[in-house]
PDB file of C-alpha atoms in Angstrom:
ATOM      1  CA  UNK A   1      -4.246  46.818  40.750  1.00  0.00           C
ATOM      2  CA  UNK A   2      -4.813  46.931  37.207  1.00  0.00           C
ATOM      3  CA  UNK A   3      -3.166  45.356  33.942  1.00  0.00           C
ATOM      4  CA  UNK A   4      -2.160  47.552  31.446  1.00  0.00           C
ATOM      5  CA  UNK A   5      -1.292  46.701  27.563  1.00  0.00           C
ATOM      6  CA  UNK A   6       0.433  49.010  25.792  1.00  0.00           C
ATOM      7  CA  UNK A   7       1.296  48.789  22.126  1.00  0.00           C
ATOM      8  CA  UNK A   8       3.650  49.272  20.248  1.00  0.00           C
ATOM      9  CA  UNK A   9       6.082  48.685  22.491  1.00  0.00           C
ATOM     10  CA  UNK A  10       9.018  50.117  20.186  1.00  0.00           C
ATOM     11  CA  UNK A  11       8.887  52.008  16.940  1.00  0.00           C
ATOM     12  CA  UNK A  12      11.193  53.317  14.708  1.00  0.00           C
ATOM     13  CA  UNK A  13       9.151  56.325  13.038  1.00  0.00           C
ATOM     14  CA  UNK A  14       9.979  58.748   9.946  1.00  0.00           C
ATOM     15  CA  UNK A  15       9.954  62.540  10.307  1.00  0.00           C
ATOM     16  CA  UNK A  16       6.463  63.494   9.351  1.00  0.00           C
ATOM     17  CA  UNK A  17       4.361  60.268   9.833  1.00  0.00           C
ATOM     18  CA  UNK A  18       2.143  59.441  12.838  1.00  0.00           C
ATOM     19  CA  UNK A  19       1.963  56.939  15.044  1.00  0.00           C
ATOM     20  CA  UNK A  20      -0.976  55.778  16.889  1.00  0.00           C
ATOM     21  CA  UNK A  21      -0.280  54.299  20.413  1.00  0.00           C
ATOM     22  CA  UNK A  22      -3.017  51.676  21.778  1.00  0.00           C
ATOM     23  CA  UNK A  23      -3.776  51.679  25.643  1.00  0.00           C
ATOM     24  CA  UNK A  24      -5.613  48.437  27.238  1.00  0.00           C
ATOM     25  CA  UNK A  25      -6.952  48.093  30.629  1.00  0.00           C
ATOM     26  CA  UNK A  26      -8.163  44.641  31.670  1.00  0.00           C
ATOM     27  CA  UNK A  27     -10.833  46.455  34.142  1.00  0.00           C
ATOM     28  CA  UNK A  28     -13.098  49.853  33.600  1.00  0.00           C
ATOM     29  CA  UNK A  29     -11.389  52.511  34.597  1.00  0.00           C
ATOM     30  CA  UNK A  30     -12.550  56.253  35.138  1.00  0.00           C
ATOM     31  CA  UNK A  31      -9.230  57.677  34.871  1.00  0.00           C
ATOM     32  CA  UNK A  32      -7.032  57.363  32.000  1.00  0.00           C
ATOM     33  CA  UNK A  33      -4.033  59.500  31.211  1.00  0.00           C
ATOM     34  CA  UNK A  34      -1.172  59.684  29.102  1.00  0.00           C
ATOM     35  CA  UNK A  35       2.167  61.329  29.734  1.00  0.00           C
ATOM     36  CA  UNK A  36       5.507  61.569  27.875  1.00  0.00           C
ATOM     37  CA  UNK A  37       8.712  60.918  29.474  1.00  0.00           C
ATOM     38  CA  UNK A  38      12.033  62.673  26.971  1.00  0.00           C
ATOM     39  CA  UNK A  39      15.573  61.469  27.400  1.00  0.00           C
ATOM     40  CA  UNK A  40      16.758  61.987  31.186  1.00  0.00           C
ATOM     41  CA  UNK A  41      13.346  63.369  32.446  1.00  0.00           C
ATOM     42  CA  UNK A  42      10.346  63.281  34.650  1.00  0.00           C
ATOM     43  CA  UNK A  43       6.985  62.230  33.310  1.00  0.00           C
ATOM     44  CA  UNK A  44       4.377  64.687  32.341  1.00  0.00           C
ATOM     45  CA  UNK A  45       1.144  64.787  31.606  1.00  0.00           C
ATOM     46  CA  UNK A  46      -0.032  65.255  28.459  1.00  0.00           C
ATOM     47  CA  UNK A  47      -4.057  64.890  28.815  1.00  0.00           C
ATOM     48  CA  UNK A  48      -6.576  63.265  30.796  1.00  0.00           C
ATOM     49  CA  UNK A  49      -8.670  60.990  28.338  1.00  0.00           C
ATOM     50  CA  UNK A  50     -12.360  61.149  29.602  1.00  0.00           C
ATOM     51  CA  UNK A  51     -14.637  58.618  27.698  1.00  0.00           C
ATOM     52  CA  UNK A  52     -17.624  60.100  25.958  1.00  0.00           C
ATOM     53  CA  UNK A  53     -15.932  63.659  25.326  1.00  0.00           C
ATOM     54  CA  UNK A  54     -12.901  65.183  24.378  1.00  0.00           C
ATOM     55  CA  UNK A  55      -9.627  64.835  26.128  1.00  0.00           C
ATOM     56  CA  UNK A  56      -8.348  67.398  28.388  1.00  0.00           C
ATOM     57  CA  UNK A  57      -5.106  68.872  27.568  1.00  0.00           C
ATOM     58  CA  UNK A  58      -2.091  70.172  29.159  1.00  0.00           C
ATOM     59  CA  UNK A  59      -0.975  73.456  28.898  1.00  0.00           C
ATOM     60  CA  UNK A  60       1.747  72.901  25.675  1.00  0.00           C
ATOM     61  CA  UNK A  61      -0.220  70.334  24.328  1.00  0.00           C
ATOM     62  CA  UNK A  62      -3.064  70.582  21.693  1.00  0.00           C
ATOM     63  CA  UNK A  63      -5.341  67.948  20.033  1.00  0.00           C
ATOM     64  CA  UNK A  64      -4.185  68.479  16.451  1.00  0.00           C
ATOM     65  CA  UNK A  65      -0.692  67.089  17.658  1.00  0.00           C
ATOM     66  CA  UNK A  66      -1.749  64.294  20.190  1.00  0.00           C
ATOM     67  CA  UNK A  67      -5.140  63.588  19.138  1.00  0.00           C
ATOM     68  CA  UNK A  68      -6.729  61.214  21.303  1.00  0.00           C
ATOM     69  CA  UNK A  69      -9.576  58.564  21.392  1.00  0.00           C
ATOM     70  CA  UNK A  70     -11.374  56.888  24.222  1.00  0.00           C
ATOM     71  CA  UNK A  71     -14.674  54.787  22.824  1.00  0.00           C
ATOM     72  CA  UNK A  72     -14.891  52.886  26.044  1.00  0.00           C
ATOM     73  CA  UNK A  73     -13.815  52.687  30.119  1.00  0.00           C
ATOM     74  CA  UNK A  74     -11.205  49.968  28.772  1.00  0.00           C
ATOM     75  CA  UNK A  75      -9.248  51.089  26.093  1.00  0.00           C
ATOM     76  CA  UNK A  76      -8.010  54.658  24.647  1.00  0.00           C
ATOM     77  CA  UNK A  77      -5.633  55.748  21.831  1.00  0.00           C
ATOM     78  CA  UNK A  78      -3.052  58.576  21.492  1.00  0.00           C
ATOM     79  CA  UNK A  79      -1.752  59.519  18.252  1.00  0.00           C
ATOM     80  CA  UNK A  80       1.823  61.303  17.824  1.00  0.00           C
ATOM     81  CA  UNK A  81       0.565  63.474  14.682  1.00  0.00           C
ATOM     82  CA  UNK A  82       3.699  65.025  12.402  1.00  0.00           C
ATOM     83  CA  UNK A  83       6.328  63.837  14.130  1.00  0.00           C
ATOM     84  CA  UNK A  84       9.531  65.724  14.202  1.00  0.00           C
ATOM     85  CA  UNK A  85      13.120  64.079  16.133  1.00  0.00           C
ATOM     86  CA  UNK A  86      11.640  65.947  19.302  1.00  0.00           C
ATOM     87  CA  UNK A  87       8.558  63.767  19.449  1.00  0.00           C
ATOM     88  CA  UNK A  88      11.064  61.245  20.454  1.00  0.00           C
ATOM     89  CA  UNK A  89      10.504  59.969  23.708  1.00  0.00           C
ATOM     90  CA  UNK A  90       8.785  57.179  25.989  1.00  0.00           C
ATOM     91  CA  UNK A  91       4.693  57.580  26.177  1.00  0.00           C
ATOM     92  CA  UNK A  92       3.022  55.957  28.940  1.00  0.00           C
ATOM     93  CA  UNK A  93      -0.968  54.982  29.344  1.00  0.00           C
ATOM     94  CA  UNK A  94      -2.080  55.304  32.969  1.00  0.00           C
ATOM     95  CA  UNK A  95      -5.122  54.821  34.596  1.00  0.00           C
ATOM     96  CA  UNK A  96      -6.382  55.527  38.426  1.00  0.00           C
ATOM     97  CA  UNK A  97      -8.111  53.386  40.209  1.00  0.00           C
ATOM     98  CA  UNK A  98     -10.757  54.609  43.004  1.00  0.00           C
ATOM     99  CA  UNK A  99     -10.761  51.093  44.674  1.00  0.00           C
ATOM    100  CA  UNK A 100      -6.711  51.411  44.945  1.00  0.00           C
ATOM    101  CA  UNK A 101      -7.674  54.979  46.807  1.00  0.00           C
ATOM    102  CA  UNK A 102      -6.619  56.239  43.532  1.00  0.00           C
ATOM    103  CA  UNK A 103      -3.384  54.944  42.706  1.00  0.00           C
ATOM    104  CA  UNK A 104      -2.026  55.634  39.262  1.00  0.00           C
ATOM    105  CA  UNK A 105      -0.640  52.253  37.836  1.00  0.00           C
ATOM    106  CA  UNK A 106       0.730  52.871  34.384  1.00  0.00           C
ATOM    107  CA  UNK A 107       1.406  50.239  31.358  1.00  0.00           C
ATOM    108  CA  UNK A 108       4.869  49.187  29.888  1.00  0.00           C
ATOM    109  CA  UNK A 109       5.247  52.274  27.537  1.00  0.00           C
ATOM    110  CA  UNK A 110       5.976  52.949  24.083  1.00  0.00           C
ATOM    111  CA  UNK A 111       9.177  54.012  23.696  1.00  0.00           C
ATOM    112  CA  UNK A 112       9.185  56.420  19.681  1.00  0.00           C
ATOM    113  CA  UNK A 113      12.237  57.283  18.168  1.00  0.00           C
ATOM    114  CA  UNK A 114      11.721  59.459  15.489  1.00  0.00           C
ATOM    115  CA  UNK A 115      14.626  59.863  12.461  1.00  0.00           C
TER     116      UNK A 115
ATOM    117  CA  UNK B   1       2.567  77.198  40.348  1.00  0.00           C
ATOM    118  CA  UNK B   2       2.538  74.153  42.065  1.00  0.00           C
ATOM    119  CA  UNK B   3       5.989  71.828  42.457  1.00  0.00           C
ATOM    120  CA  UNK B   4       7.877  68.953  43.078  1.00  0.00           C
ATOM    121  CA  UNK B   5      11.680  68.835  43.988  1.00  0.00           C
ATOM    122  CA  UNK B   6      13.192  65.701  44.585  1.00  0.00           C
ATOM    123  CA  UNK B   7      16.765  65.281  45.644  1.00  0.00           C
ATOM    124  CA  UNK B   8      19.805  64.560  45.367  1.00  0.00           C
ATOM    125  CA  UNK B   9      19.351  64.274  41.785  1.00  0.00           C
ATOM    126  CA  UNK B  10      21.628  61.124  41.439  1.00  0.00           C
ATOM    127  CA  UNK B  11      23.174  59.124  43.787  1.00  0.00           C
ATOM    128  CA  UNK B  12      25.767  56.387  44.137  1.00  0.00           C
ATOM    129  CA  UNK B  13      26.409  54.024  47.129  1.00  0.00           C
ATOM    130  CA  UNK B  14      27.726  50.411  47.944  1.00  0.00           C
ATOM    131  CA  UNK B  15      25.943  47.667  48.584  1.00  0.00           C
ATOM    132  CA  UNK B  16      24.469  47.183  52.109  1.00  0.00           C
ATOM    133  CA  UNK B  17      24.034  51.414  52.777  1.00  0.00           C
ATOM    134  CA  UNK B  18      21.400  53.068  53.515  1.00  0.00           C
ATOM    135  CA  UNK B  19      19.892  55.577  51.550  1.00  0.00           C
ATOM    136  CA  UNK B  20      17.628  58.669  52.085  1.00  0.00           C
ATOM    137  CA  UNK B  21      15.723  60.125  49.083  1.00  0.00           C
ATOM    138  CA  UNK B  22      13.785  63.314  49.688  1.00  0.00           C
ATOM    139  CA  UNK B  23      10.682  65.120  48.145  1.00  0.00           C
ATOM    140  CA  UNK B  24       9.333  68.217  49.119  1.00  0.00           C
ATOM    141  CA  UNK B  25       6.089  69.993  47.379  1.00  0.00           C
ATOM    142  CA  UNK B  26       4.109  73.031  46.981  1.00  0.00           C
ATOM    143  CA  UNK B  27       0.967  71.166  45.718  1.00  0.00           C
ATOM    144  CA  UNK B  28      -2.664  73.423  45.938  1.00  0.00           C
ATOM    145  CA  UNK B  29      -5.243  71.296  47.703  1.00  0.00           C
ATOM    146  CA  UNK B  30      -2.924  68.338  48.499  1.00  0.00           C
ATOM    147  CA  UNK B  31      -4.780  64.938  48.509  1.00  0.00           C
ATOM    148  CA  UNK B  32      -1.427  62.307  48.661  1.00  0.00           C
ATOM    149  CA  UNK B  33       2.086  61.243  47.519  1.00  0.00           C
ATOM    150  CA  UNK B  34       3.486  58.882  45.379  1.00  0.00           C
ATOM    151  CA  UNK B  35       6.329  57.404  45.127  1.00  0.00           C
ATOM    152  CA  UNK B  36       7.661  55.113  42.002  1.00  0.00           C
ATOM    153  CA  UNK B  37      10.477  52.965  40.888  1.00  0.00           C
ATOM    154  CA  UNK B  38      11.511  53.256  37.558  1.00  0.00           C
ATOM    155  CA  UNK B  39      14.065  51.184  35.944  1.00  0.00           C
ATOM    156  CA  UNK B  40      13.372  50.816  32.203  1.00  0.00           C
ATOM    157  CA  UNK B  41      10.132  52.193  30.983  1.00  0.00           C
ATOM    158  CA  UNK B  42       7.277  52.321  32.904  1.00  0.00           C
ATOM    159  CA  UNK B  43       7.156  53.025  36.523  1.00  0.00           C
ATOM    160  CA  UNK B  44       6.123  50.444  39.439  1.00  0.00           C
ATOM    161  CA  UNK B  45       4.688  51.706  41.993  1.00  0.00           C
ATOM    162  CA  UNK B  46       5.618  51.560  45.508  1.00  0.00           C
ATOM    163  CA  UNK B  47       3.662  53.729  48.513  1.00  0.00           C
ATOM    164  CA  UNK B  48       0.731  56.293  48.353  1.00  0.00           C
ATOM    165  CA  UNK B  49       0.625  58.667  51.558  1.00  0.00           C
ATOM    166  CA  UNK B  50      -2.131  60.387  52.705  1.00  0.00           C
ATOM    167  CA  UNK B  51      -1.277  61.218  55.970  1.00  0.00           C
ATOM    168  CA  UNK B  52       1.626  62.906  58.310  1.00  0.00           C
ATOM    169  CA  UNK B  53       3.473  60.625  60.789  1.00  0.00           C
ATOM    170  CA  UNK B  54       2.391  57.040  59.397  1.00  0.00           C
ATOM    171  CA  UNK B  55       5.438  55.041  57.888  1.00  0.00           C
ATOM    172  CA  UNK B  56       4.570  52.678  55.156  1.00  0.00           C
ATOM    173  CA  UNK B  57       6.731  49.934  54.626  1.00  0.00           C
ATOM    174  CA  UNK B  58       7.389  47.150  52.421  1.00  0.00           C
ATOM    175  CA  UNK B  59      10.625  44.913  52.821  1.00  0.00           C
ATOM    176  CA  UNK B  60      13.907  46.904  52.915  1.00  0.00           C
ATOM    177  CA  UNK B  61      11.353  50.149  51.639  1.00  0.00           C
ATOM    178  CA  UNK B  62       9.856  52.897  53.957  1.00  0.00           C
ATOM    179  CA  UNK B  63       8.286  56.136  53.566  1.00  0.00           C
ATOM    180  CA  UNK B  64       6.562  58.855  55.472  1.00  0.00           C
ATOM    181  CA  UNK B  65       4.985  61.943  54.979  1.00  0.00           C
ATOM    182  CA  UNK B  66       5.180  64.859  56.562  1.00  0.00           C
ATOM    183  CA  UNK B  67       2.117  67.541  55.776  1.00  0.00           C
ATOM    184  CA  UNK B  68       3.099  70.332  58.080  1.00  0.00           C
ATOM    185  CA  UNK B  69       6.759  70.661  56.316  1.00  0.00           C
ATOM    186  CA  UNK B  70       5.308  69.778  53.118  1.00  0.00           C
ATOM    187  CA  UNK B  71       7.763  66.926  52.754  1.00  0.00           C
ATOM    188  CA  UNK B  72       8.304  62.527  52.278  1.00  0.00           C
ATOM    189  CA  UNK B  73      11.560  60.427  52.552  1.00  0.00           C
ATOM    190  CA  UNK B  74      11.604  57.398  50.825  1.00  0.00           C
ATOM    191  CA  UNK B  75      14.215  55.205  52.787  1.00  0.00           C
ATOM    192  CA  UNK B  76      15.982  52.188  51.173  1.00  0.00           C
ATOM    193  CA  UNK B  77      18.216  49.805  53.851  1.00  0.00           C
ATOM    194  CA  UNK B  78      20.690  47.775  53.301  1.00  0.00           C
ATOM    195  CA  UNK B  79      20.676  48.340  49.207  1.00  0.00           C
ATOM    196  CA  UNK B  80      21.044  46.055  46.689  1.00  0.00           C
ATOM    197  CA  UNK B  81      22.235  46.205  42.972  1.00  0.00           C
ATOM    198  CA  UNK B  82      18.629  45.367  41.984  1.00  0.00           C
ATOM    199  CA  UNK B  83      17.458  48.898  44.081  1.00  0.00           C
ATOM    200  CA  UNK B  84      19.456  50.785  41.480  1.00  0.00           C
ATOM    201  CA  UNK B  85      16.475  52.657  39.438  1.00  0.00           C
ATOM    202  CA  UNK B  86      15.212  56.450  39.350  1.00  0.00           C
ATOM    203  CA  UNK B  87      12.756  56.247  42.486  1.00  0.00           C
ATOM    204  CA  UNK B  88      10.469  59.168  41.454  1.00  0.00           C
ATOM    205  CA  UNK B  89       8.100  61.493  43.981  1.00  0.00           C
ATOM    206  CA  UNK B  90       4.656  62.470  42.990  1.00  0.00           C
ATOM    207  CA  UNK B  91       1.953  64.676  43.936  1.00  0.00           C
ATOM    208  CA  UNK B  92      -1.719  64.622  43.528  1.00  0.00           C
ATOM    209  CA  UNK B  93      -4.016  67.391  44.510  1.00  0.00           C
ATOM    210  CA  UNK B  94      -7.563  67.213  44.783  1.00  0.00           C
ATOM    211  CA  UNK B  95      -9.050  67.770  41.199  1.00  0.00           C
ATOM    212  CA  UNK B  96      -6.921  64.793  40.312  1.00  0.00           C
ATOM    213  CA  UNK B  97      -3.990  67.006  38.810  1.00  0.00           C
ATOM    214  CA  UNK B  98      -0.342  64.659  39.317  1.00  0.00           C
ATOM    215  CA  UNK B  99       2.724  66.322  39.547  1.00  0.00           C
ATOM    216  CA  UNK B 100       6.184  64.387  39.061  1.00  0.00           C
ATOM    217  CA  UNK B 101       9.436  65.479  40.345  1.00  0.00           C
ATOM    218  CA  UNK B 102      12.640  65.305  38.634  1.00  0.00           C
ATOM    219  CA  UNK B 103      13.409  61.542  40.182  1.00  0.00           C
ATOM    220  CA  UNK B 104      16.341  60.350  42.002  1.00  0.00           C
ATOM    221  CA  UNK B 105      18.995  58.105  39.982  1.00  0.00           C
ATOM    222  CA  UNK B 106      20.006  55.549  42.749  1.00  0.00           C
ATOM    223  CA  UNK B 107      23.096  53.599  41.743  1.00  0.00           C
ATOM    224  CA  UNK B 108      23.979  50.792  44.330  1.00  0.00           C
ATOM    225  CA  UNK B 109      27.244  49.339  43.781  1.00  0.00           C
ATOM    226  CA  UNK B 110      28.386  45.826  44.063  1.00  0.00           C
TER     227      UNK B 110
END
């Protein structure tokens, strides 16, 4: 399995800032992904962060919003651009690992509220 | 579109029952099924099938997939206070794409 860091862990955030979530994998990874959870629902998926190019996005999610960094197989950023109350939710790193057959583990999360 | 439906929803038992949770998918190019506990943020994970008719267990946990009716149980016997979490299903096809359902919200009841 893997370790995953995720940080913050908590934040209190004011309408219109952003926020820049930090994702840390104690192994290289191929995989990373990030997904928002809202109040009293499922995960979903808001990109696939490939290293060396651009993230792939989900269909209701765009770059200028969630922009997204991943310099290396260890370690990737999303950013929660603008926020608005609705951008309140918990955000969770994952990555999959082929020697696991693939398994998604996923870190601790970062759990925004946004006032 | 593809899909994951999980139920019941919620659920609410005593100690020592067992439970049944069910998922059922319409997943292009299936490849396997998760399932997850979740209890306060991030989910733990708990089987990956790949293949119809072979139960995984682990402890008081079981699950086993069914391909041909497009369908997993996640079984949970004699339940404990510490089993109450959402247990959620998930799908992964092929070209890596995940699908979650809606989770289960397992309360077990001293």
């Amino acid at each position: 399995s893997a370790v995953i860091s995720q940080k913050p862990s908590r934040d209190i955030c004011q309408r219109g800032t952003s926020l820049t979530i930090q994702c840390q994998v104690d192994s290289q990874v191929t995989m990373m992904f990030w997904y928002r959870q809202q109040p009293g629902q499922s995960l979903t998926l808001i990109a696939t962060a490939n290293q060396g190019s651009e993230a792939t996005y989900e269909s209701g999610f765009v770059i200028d919003k969630f922009p997204i960094s991943r310099p290396n197989l260890t370690f990737s950023t999303l950013t929660v651009s603008n926020m608005s109350p609705e951008d309140s939710s918990i955000y969770l790193c994952s990555v999959g690992t082929p020697n696991s057959g693939n398994t998604i583990y996923f870190g601790e999360g970062s759990w925004l509220t946004v006032v | 579109e593809d899909k994951v439906v999980q139920s019941p929803l919620s659920l609410v038992v005593h100690e020592g029952d067992t439970v049944t949770l069910n998922c059922s998918y319409e997943v292009t190019n299936f490849r396997s099924l998760l399932w997850y506990k979740q209890e306060k943020k991030a989910p733990t994970f708990l089987f990956m099938l790949t293949s119809s008719g072979i139960e995984k267990k682990s402890g008081r946990l079981s699950s086993i997939l069914d391909k041909k009716e497009l369908f997993s149980i996640l079984n949970i016997t004699a339940t404990q206070t510490g089993d109450s979490a959402v247990y959620l299903c998930a799908v992964v096809a092929n070209n890596n794409d995940m699908r979650f359902g809606a989770g289960t919200r397992l309360t077990v009841k001293p």
